[in-house]
Amino acid sequence: MYFKYPELLYALVLLVIPVLVHLFQLRKFRTTQFTNVKFLKKTVLQTRKSSRLKKFLTLCTRLLLLTCLIIAFAQPYFPPASGEIKDTETVVYLDDSYSMQARGKSGVLLRRSVQDLLENIPEEEIITLFTNDEEYQNISVASLRERLQDRNFSPKELSWRAIELKARNFFRNSSDSQRNFIAISDFQHVEDSLTALGDDINTFLVQLRPENENNVALDSAWVTSRGLDVTVLNVSFSAYGDRQEEVAIGLYDGDRMLARKTVTLDEGLRGNTTFNLAADAIPHGRIEVEDNGLQFDNRFFFSINEIAPVNIVAIGDSEADYLQRIYSSPEFNLSILPENNIDFNLLSQANVIILNQPQKIPFSMLTLLQELVKEQVLLVIVPSVEAEIGDYNALLKNLDLPVFTALNTQEKLITDIIFEHPLYSSVFNEKVSNFEYPKVQSSYLLSKTTTGILKYQSGQPFLFEQDNVFVFTAALNQENSNFKNSPLIVPTFYNIGNLAISRPSLYSVLGDSHTIGIQANLQKDEILKLSSSETTFIPQQQSFQNKVEILLDELPKEPGHYDVLQEEKVLRSLSFNVSRSESDPVNTELNEREGIFVHSSVPEVFSEIKSANEVDSLWKWFVIFTLFFLITEIFILKFLK
């Protein structure tokens, strides 16, 4: 037996007081004379014995009463089964990913978990709680209630390794407390990676299960063709659980329905369909299915924007007809300038500048080109066989690029393609090793080795790229090369034009980091905003000569449509969707293992923790004993004669 306030036991010294009172009776006896007391001797003897017994019983009850009272104030207890009483330190992981949108027996899994947490955490306890993208350290239940009641779902999904590392960092480096880690989740796709946090940390897993494991998810959407009159939109979707024969799909632009159809699933519970739409812009497109399973994947947001033409300026009008065929309207706005009549205002508005084999490069243009490259304008250099090599080298040197050394007149085949480069990453389905190689009759050697995008047989670059500058090492005129007749000419120049400004994609996935280039001319201190029907925020951005690059990483957090605003003008609409990685409601069966305790509800965990730490307090019993001895003393004094 232990005492909460053992120092109060010193008060047991007070027990000597009733003993002293008993030994030194202060009562004075008077002797009464009788004429004949012989017949009273026996009665007097019996009275004295009764008086001594009554005093002895009274002393015992008073000693026991006082002892029980002192012990009650010292608060005796028996320690818990775990041994010594320690302070409790609790860290909770609450999975708020979109799979927690499923409904369990008591409602939506996330909402029920929040309610159970708030009801079972002791009001006086301070805990640490973290979700997939939020952290609440050393917080009380009252403060936690304000933050969790309106908690939305997160597009992030942490791996068990990330959860484990985070939880360990939140615990104090002290062994004086009992550490409890509680993870509340449906534990999709993590069964094999589950491990206990350590011998000194109790790991409790609360596995929540949905009642309905059937689900239909819209997976993706893409445009297969976009003509002057018709845009063909493809939609793919999947079903999980019990077989579903048909899925009804609706297509909307804002609140306006564009089309609706019923699609039959194949044997693999997959489906695909197309919509033929008018070639108009659909900035706030939405695809919907009706489903009783998870709700986050029943909507798919997309945006088909008007395509702003990329401004391309070619300097040098000799054999420039191939550029006219590649850079056609409405995707591109091509201007071809003779090398002796350059419009510098037009150059300043360009997104891509092509030096198409000019023989000379004026000094005034060298400085302008260098400034434009710094402003993220793409520069393509196609040298001329009869060029003033010094002019080209002056430009290359200013741009910190390898310079041309000499003209090699040996014929070379262009044989190697870097398929991973953005110019060709989406062109080939597989690596091509046997095709009709283009060739050049003469080419320039470089002052230092550099990595090429297209290479000769010797490994030297035919085309290389560095810091937004694409450099050919050979002229492309008919006398020198047949590259313009090669299938490579179109994807090479077409994709260079597309790299200048990000082509509007149908959608992006929340949580993925990506940079979007938007054609815009901003004034000083002017910024772009992203706005939806519910929120407006300023993304990270960098302004250049004729465009703005927007970096999207942590924001936005909610799926939907967001308009890119310059003041009140809408430049483009962006759409964001949640990753479909959690659309399949996997029924993972967790088993208890060393250091891991599995439960099916939050109250079960807190009940186990409470019972493990429960102290058997005895002070109430000693108060009862005190009252009992008090009543006993009263009865002795009143009824014992």
Steps between C-alpha positions, in 0.01 A plus 500: 500500500626847406403848618448807286590731792720283727621802697156520667572170675713694747166609649470149648703641788172660609384153606690554824247763607202267564741256671621769738143607572417141581797453733464825687137530579421852624178396666505524890319238708330585834456239774150467652472348842235238564406348835517152358664437158568137532207397281618746225854363455406257226304764301781757527750247367283416201445875421871572497568215254225625263638854514850381408367297202298798372803730522721246321249454212459877469878541480527235226224653287652846536846370402358314200285800400794738511726252319251446216444876469875570466549215250201624296663843467827333391296336214622140488483302175616183328713566186379389152588159360767662279694598813613851581267789418635719218379805315321407179626635166264441207558558128211437259510459122164565335475395137303766315561372147209465260453128566376602847198644319347151505207435730528258792236372739483834682547738207789642298825348631686827549210683666433208737869479591515869585189470719636194682833671563340808651274288721770266633806720551501622864425871519812574705737305274736673255567299184666534158297420189606504135323426174633458147573872465436664840665485842357597841766473771431503874138598466204469735171335413320835492744643246501177301122506478507836321752377243359156426126560484514645148802301382499442122652207316860514383630394157817369668550145617796435732693174488542308826870587500417872487240458776751315716772764460259783575360331810848431640598865460198613702588294809730656758841345556411379847428160649308645798165489319280232356495548122193408300474532122152462347457472121143533370456401136354248258862389432472453126809354329721509813466152653851382409674815622343519848752494783488605864655832591722340763511312829451820700190609302163324511371487141120481465338464157133584455391343173178645364299305246244627248166323478486528121804388300345572159622808318512664157785741422560737211867440419603738225396719210692614193442663162576270207441763232406863486393639165336817382153358561525201734694410813512130589524437876588154632398388851617187684354363824518192725269306729593311818318241708192319375455505128309793353367464149458866402615842614316825425737789416410866470708778344459862615643845442430676827132435569416437132470137392679427173441127463394187687535131417497154655814290448534124541799370697730232360592179681785672685255756643655771286325741267584754233287738300531807279306825472491702178478862606483831322847653456420773750692554819371316808674680788302334781446148370380227733432128456274325752386147582234386747638268767424396859865436584777756546397847388832674429557307174146548365596838355775575255587863424657612172555820304520547125635853456537723202852450367701822497740486204872477572685793346792372291743728316743355243796714393612399155258437213706255295331159478257585782201326341536199734444732797178624344371144466587410861399821675150542362205693639319495743761335724787723389546852376809489275685807373794461257740794482787546256832533676554850362161633614436404862202629697631527857151568640383172352799324654410636844153339476625159386479177699738317265774653282656292222826609339432334163849490348576873491848580372552785745362589842505876571663606825182679612306174467759306703423702813124476445510124450701456818243701698207310347655163588524618862127573476426135413460560126607187311779550247570258214831542316533346152840602360581570139784334312607841370448677833729747673606248764615781730146641531360161603782440744450842658137410567587150626772637725263760648254219575774289659466227235765301309617695196558378144866425420524384140279374217536126447413403141477128567155344444332382824187302580266609780441171684437558871188644661466584870144370547478628859534865397174701508521545122453128441362354826144494363586433134612137499318207660828310515865561424573488128834351398453456127368784286607699198779710645518863389845628411703817464779583258680738733475593865667722757720357771453624857759642736399258780302182543131535572199269521296488183130442436575368151847358434721392215650151480816641656304608810538872427178700530295601199252679729562593862314710754614707795312764698213544251735520201485230228807487275539306176861432396418476130307703247159364398490619140441241227861508376639417844242269663188296436383551861203706378378192313535279809203409726699655787467856369134544602512377864830681554385849402136449600592399854753783528211734431284326760771525766484879486151512649337213688219366287180501704464151647156363576574461871765461769517272803489657846826471689721464191759772448486657156580828326255662260610766251232755413531760228454837671661842519494623859571850614732572791371352829212334314427138590278214389243339728320168500135522586219248546143540618617445860852641530761727344875472553825629354724216374878511474584665170779652299442763236700517176490705182189349343388233743452410865601168651273377781633239742229284656605268780307508828215709360222461413374248754149437368403352160309718256543783254731797556514805273835672443424871547692806390306762691146400392599347166491118477811378317440129536301246699682223685339179627620283787401146592580266786726204429302180446747284694242452780201425280532126552361429851751229593391292799831457683493263797740614773632253753655572835872446514781580740455854629183566295145484639212504249153634586186569301393824670645800678315440834659153521851648492439763765326243718807276484736788574283611792483150651878458467554826690210467741596555867302321773437787744423401861431835672123460467514177697693668782242779514233230536702336778533838672123546500454142618729548801335835579157337510643212701636740761165675526325170558756397764462825690125495481401138549787333688432564875 
